Amino acid sequence: MKYNFNAGPSMLPREVVEATAQACLDFNGSGLSLMEIPHRSPEFRAVLQEARDLVRTLLDVPQDYEILFLSGGARMEFCRVPYNFLRRSAAYLDTGTWAFQAMHEASHFGQVITVASSRQEHYTHIPKGFEQRIPDQADYFHFTSNNTIYGTELRYDPESPVPLISDMSSDILSRPVEVSRYACIYAGAQKNLSMAGVNLVIVRRDALPPADRYIPMMLDYREHLAAGSMLNTPPVLPIYTALLNLRWLYRQGGVEEMDRRARERASVLYDEIGRNRLFRAVAREDSRSLMNICFVMDDEFAAREQDFLDFVEQRGIRNIRGHRSVGGFRASCYNAMPLEGVMALQQAMRDFEKQVLAGRV
Ligand SMILES: *Cc1c(COP(=O)(O)O)cnc(C)c1O
């Protein structure tokens, strides 16, 4: 048994991986691979439509919002968002590498107002009271709901005088969201939704301001809306895997159930990190992510880092090395991570602690 804690691309339910493999060989009994069928065929249109419908159902997306499957990764949306929404100024919350890069991209389209930043504190927390500082003349307020690298999360829909836009790449579909507060929500697929290669974009049709600049066709949300995610050949395989995963999610009980599981998994690990003498958490308690649980060895045991990685490896626990800018460990616990995975990690932490304290390793 292997437990894959990678931050992205991340684990998917085994049955989703198997059904994807099957569709690569023979799609729906057609004798053709999913990769070979016309993307405008009724068969693929049905895939796209069902995926859209499931996102609408699972996140309770209102009718005046459109659901798009685009490509270019979440980082493409860092540029598409300001291209389409930024006319004069936009407010951004600087909570990590991704947030910062989104701001940098937007700065070429107008004024970027940093509402608050935790950059000076190595992004170990989400700044308090930022909601009161969002300027009401901004075109939108952008934030990253989950900071994948630093393990902090804003697990609610903030109050804002201007429309919200959020990068939800690493916690999409892990909790209910009040979509009506947002002009646009986007997410790269490879954390909680599918494999890399597709982005989910949820956009309110009338939130798009009249274009006052030339927008290249592939960057123009309006063009994508008009074409129903078929402006060019869509990434059929990642969209199909997204559909399979959305069906899985629905059968498991939807986003309320995903939220419950996320809380359960995170409390097991944060409790253990708090109890265990070898480790300490990276993020401040009030900002901790339920998705990416970042921890390091206490200074006293810093030399044991590689030993611990080797130790967990023997137990089938993979990819818990922290991001290079944080170090230590990161256990990414997305929707597909079973409770047994975190229990296995918890047990490994306990057993390793015993060994170290007994001076045996
Ligand atoms: C992974 C990640 C990105 C980058 O995604 P790509 O699809 O590789 O462009 C952006 N934002 C967040 C929050 C992420 O976790």
XYZ file of C-alpha atoms and ligand atoms in Angstrom:
376
model
C 0.000 0.000 0.000
C 1.319 3.433 -0.983
C 0.072 6.740 0.374
C 0.898 9.625 -1.921
C 1.044 12.958 -0.089
C 2.334 14.935 -3.065
C 1.193 18.560 -3.231
C 0.417 18.405 -6.936
C 0.041 16.518 -9.119
C -1.629 14.639 -6.331
C -3.346 11.356 -5.691
C -6.710 10.567 -7.221
C -9.107 7.831 -6.133
C -7.805 4.516 -7.466
C -11.068 3.810 -9.291
C -10.734 7.129 -11.141
C -7.219 6.240 -12.283
C -8.355 2.791 -13.401
C -11.382 4.083 -15.302
C -9.147 6.682 -17.001
C -6.738 3.942 -18.055
C -9.649 1.947 -19.445
C -10.955 4.933 -21.436
C -7.500 5.379 -22.963
C -7.792 1.854 -24.344
C -11.462 1.724 -25.203
C -13.789 4.638 -24.608
C -17.312 3.510 -23.692
C -17.077 0.334 -25.718
C -16.466 2.261 -28.946
C -13.272 0.354 -29.700
C -11.477 3.719 -29.916
C -9.302 5.478 -27.399
C -10.683 8.607 -25.749
C -7.596 10.307 -27.212
C -8.721 9.472 -30.736
C -12.369 10.500 -30.823
C -13.556 13.816 -32.289
C -13.859 16.372 -29.513
C -17.054 17.694 -31.111
C -18.653 14.269 -31.201
C -21.841 13.709 -29.194
C -19.855 11.335 -26.941
C -17.341 13.948 -25.882
C -19.923 16.735 -25.683
C -21.796 14.560 -23.209
C -18.619 14.253 -21.100
C -18.168 18.018 -21.026
C -21.815 18.641 -20.241
C -21.952 16.152 -17.393
C -18.720 17.556 -15.913
C -20.213 21.066 -16.028
C -23.475 19.877 -14.511
C -21.690 18.102 -11.682
C -19.615 21.183 -10.820
C -22.839 23.189 -10.798
C -24.554 20.688 -8.524
C -21.627 20.078 -6.180
C -20.797 23.755 -5.647
C -24.373 24.973 -6.039
C -23.317 27.353 -8.815
C -26.088 29.855 -9.672
C -27.519 29.903 -13.204
C -25.960 33.238 -14.160
C -22.497 31.672 -13.866
C -20.746 29.753 -16.602
C -18.446 26.809 -16.012
C -15.408 26.548 -18.280
C -12.682 23.968 -18.750
C -9.651 25.769 -20.144
C -5.966 25.018 -20.409
C -2.677 26.646 -19.540
C -2.681 25.820 -15.839
C -3.743 28.035 -12.964
C -0.944 30.387 -13.912
C -2.656 31.141 -17.187
C -5.545 32.543 -15.133
C -3.092 34.854 -13.312
C -2.957 36.639 -16.666
C -6.461 35.967 -18.021
C -8.064 37.452 -14.898
C -6.507 40.925 -15.173
C -6.777 40.883 -18.964
C -10.530 40.522 -18.603
C -11.374 42.161 -15.281
C -8.759 44.802 -14.511
C -9.554 48.252 -15.902
C -7.999 50.641 -13.376
C -6.993 48.952 -10.162
C -7.322 45.609 -8.452
C -6.819 44.646 -4.827
C -4.746 41.553 -4.009
C -4.013 39.700 -0.794
C -0.379 38.603 -0.693
C -0.300 35.292 1.155
C 2.275 33.252 -0.717
C 4.243 32.522 -3.841
C 1.180 31.949 -6.015
C -0.605 35.053 -4.740
C 2.544 37.080 -5.353
C 2.907 35.801 -8.890
C -0.734 36.564 -9.619
C -0.094 40.141 -8.417
C 2.997 40.460 -10.527
C 1.111 39.383 -13.615
C -1.747 41.802 -12.882
C 0.625 44.719 -12.364
C 1.102 44.931 -16.129
C -2.579 45.648 -16.662
C -3.242 48.398 -14.132
C -2.621 49.373 -10.543
C -2.279 46.529 -8.083
C -3.137 47.412 -4.500
C -1.656 45.084 -1.890
C -4.383 44.956 0.727
C -2.173 43.046 3.160
C 0.863 40.820 3.034
C 2.525 38.244 5.240
C 5.629 38.132 3.044
C 7.851 39.555 5.813
C 6.840 36.677 8.097
C 7.596 34.028 5.456
C 3.897 33.681 4.736
C 3.284 31.737 7.938
C -0.171 33.244 8.385
C -3.062 34.991 6.660
C -3.009 38.698 7.634
C -5.780 39.661 10.035
C -8.337 42.339 9.296
C -7.628 42.544 5.571
C -11.328 42.701 4.774
C -11.625 46.219 6.194
C -8.818 47.388 3.932
C -10.234 46.369 0.569
C -10.688 49.635 -1.362
C -14.198 49.993 -2.728
C -13.033 51.520 -6.001
C -11.018 48.425 -6.943
C -12.294 46.409 -9.884
C -12.010 43.220 -7.837
C -10.350 41.655 -4.829
C -8.176 38.624 -5.544
C -7.030 36.085 -2.997
C -5.567 32.582 -2.921
C -7.879 30.458 -0.803
C -5.212 27.878 0.038
C -1.494 28.552 0.000
C -0.193 25.210 -1.141
C 3.468 25.917 -0.409
C 3.135 27.478 3.064
C 0.174 25.478 4.351
C -2.147 28.353 5.168
C -5.759 28.650 4.138
C -8.611 31.110 4.117
C -11.359 28.580 4.541
C -14.323 30.916 4.205
C -15.695 33.404 1.704
C -14.482 36.850 2.819
C -16.592 40.004 3.029
C -15.680 42.467 0.329
C -17.100 45.709 -1.082
C -15.985 44.632 -4.573
C -16.420 41.344 -6.456
C -14.228 38.511 -5.266
C -11.902 36.557 -7.510
C -10.149 33.551 -6.078
C -7.440 31.099 -7.001
C -8.861 27.938 -5.433
C -6.410 25.572 -7.111
C -5.593 23.591 -4.023
C -8.836 23.530 -2.051
C -11.558 23.598 -4.691
C -14.357 21.118 -3.980
C -13.117 20.485 -0.441
C -15.791 22.667 1.162
C -19.042 24.458 0.265
C -18.458 27.900 -1.300
C -20.906 30.783 -1.607
C -20.296 31.223 -5.321
C -22.638 34.220 -5.639
C -20.056 36.408 -3.856
C -17.517 35.834 -6.604
C -17.039 37.276 -10.058
C -14.682 34.440 -10.888
C -13.224 31.329 -9.290
C -10.465 29.372 -10.949
C -8.404 26.287 -10.194
C -5.742 24.224 -11.891
C -6.952 20.628 -11.820
C -3.958 18.694 -10.531
C -4.586 19.174 -6.807
C -8.182 18.324 -6.081
C -9.903 17.744 -9.388
C -8.027 15.809 -12.049
C -4.623 15.447 -13.651
C -2.655 18.462 -14.906
C -3.786 19.966 -18.181
C -7.115 21.587 -17.433
C -8.338 24.540 -15.358
C -11.774 24.923 -13.954
C -13.093 28.480 -14.295
C -16.416 29.587 -12.863
C -17.347 33.056 -14.043
C -20.414 35.270 -13.658
C -21.440 36.287 -17.143
C -22.386 39.872 -16.351
C -19.319 40.459 -14.159
C -17.132 40.770 -17.246
C -16.720 44.482 -17.991
C -17.013 45.648 -21.609
C -13.638 45.056 -23.207
C -11.645 48.283 -23.418
C -8.491 46.699 -24.766
C -7.667 44.109 -27.343
C -7.763 40.705 -25.716
C -6.160 37.846 -27.637
C -8.854 35.331 -28.398
C -7.478 32.520 -26.245
C -7.265 34.879 -23.277
C -10.757 36.294 -23.629
C -13.286 34.691 -21.276
C -16.101 35.942 -23.502
C -14.771 33.958 -26.434
C -14.533 30.858 -24.281
C -18.050 31.390 -22.942
C -19.407 31.741 -26.461
C -17.575 28.615 -27.586
C -18.575 26.534 -24.541
C -14.977 25.539 -23.680
C -14.439 24.455 -27.311
C -12.648 27.487 -28.701
C -9.789 25.167 -29.488
C -9.380 21.422 -28.983
C -10.030 20.924 -25.287
C -7.778 18.674 -23.165
C -10.065 15.677 -23.450
C -8.268 13.314 -21.102
C -7.977 15.638 -18.076
C -11.602 16.690 -18.597
C -12.707 13.074 -18.652
C -10.716 12.313 -15.499
C -12.293 15.378 -13.888
C -15.710 13.960 -14.768
C -14.868 10.597 -13.192
C -13.559 12.334 -10.091
C -16.625 14.587 -9.872
C -18.845 11.510 -10.048
C -16.780 9.928 -7.274
C -17.109 13.072 -5.174
C -20.856 13.139 -5.684
C -21.220 9.502 -4.636
C -19.131 10.115 -1.515
C -21.567 12.785 -0.336
C -20.333 15.971 -2.027
C -18.440 18.918 -0.634
C -19.972 18.774 2.864
C -18.571 15.280 3.247
C -15.213 16.379 1.764
C -15.119 19.189 4.327
C -15.822 16.768 7.162
C -13.082 14.408 5.994
C -10.600 17.258 5.563
C -11.203 18.389 9.149
C -10.832 14.863 10.430
C -7.545 14.242 8.582
C -6.066 17.604 9.548
C -6.924 17.253 13.219
C -5.183 13.861 13.365
C -1.980 15.339 11.934
C -1.950 18.717 13.696
C -2.673 16.986 17.015
C 0.229 14.635 16.439
C 2.566 17.470 15.419
C 1.546 19.314 18.579
C 2.090 16.280 20.786
C 5.237 14.854 19.193
C 8.531 16.134 20.622
C 10.350 15.914 17.294
C 8.152 18.160 15.201
C 6.525 21.567 15.097
C 3.992 23.087 12.720
C 5.047 25.803 10.295
C 1.848 27.854 9.959
C 0.264 29.835 12.777
C -2.621 28.065 14.389
C -5.287 30.521 13.185
C -4.237 30.159 9.542
C -3.527 26.462 9.185
C -4.509 24.722 6.003
C -6.579 21.569 6.075
C -5.093 20.612 2.703
C -1.313 21.054 3.046
C -0.020 20.290 6.497
C 3.489 21.715 6.779
C 5.793 20.814 9.646
C 9.482 20.755 10.418
C 11.780 18.996 12.861
C 12.319 20.860 16.066
C 15.758 22.514 16.012
C 17.132 19.977 18.445
C 16.355 17.152 16.005
C 17.044 19.015 12.748
C 19.740 16.520 11.712
C 17.112 13.738 11.621
C 15.168 15.101 8.684
C 16.497 12.670 6.080
C 16.215 9.776 8.552
C 12.549 10.521 8.972
C 11.984 10.668 5.209
C 13.673 7.279 4.847
C 11.675 5.896 7.769
C 8.277 6.832 6.311
C 9.325 5.690 2.856
C 9.643 2.139 4.194
C 6.017 2.342 5.231
C 4.751 3.369 1.811
C 4.413 7.054 2.680
C 5.533 9.054 -0.355
C 6.278 12.658 -1.242
C 6.105 14.360 2.133
C 9.233 16.435 1.567
C 8.323 20.107 2.049
C 8.583 22.691 -0.716
C 12.156 23.895 -1.177
C 11.263 27.389 0.055
C 9.924 26.060 3.382
C 11.857 22.842 3.964
C 10.797 20.126 6.359
C 7.704 18.164 5.495
C 4.384 18.744 3.830
C 1.575 16.231 3.999
C -0.932 17.177 1.327
C -4.316 15.770 2.189
C -6.644 16.418 -0.700
C -10.074 14.880 -1.207
C -8.778 11.491 -2.299
C -6.522 10.941 0.748
C -8.120 8.281 2.949
C -8.044 8.600 6.723
C -5.858 5.453 6.816
C -3.153 7.429 4.997
C -2.896 10.047 7.722
C -3.175 7.373 10.414
C -0.211 5.610 8.818
C 1.754 8.862 8.898
C 0.706 9.524 12.483
C 1.873 6.066 13.499
C 5.187 6.569 11.692
C 5.720 9.865 13.532
C 5.065 8.150 16.858
C 7.313 5.210 16.143
C 10.094 7.436 14.884
C 9.830 9.583 17.994
C 10.178 6.491 20.179
C 13.261 5.377 18.295
C 14.928 8.766 18.384
C 14.197 9.385 22.055
C 15.489 5.926 22.882
C 18.647 6.893 20.988
C 18.414 3.930 18.664
C 18.332 5.429 15.163
C -0.274 24.685 -8.041
C -0.844 26.019 -7.891
C -0.777 26.979 -8.921
C -0.049 26.727 -10.226
O -0.767 25.827 -10.987
P -0.341 25.476 -12.490
O -1.530 24.697 -12.960
O 0.913 24.690 -12.414
O -0.183 26.752 -13.238
C -1.391 28.192 -8.713
N -2.027 28.470 -7.567
C -2.110 27.584 -6.562
C -2.829 27.943 -5.303
C -1.524 26.333 -6.692
O -1.596 25.448 -5.686
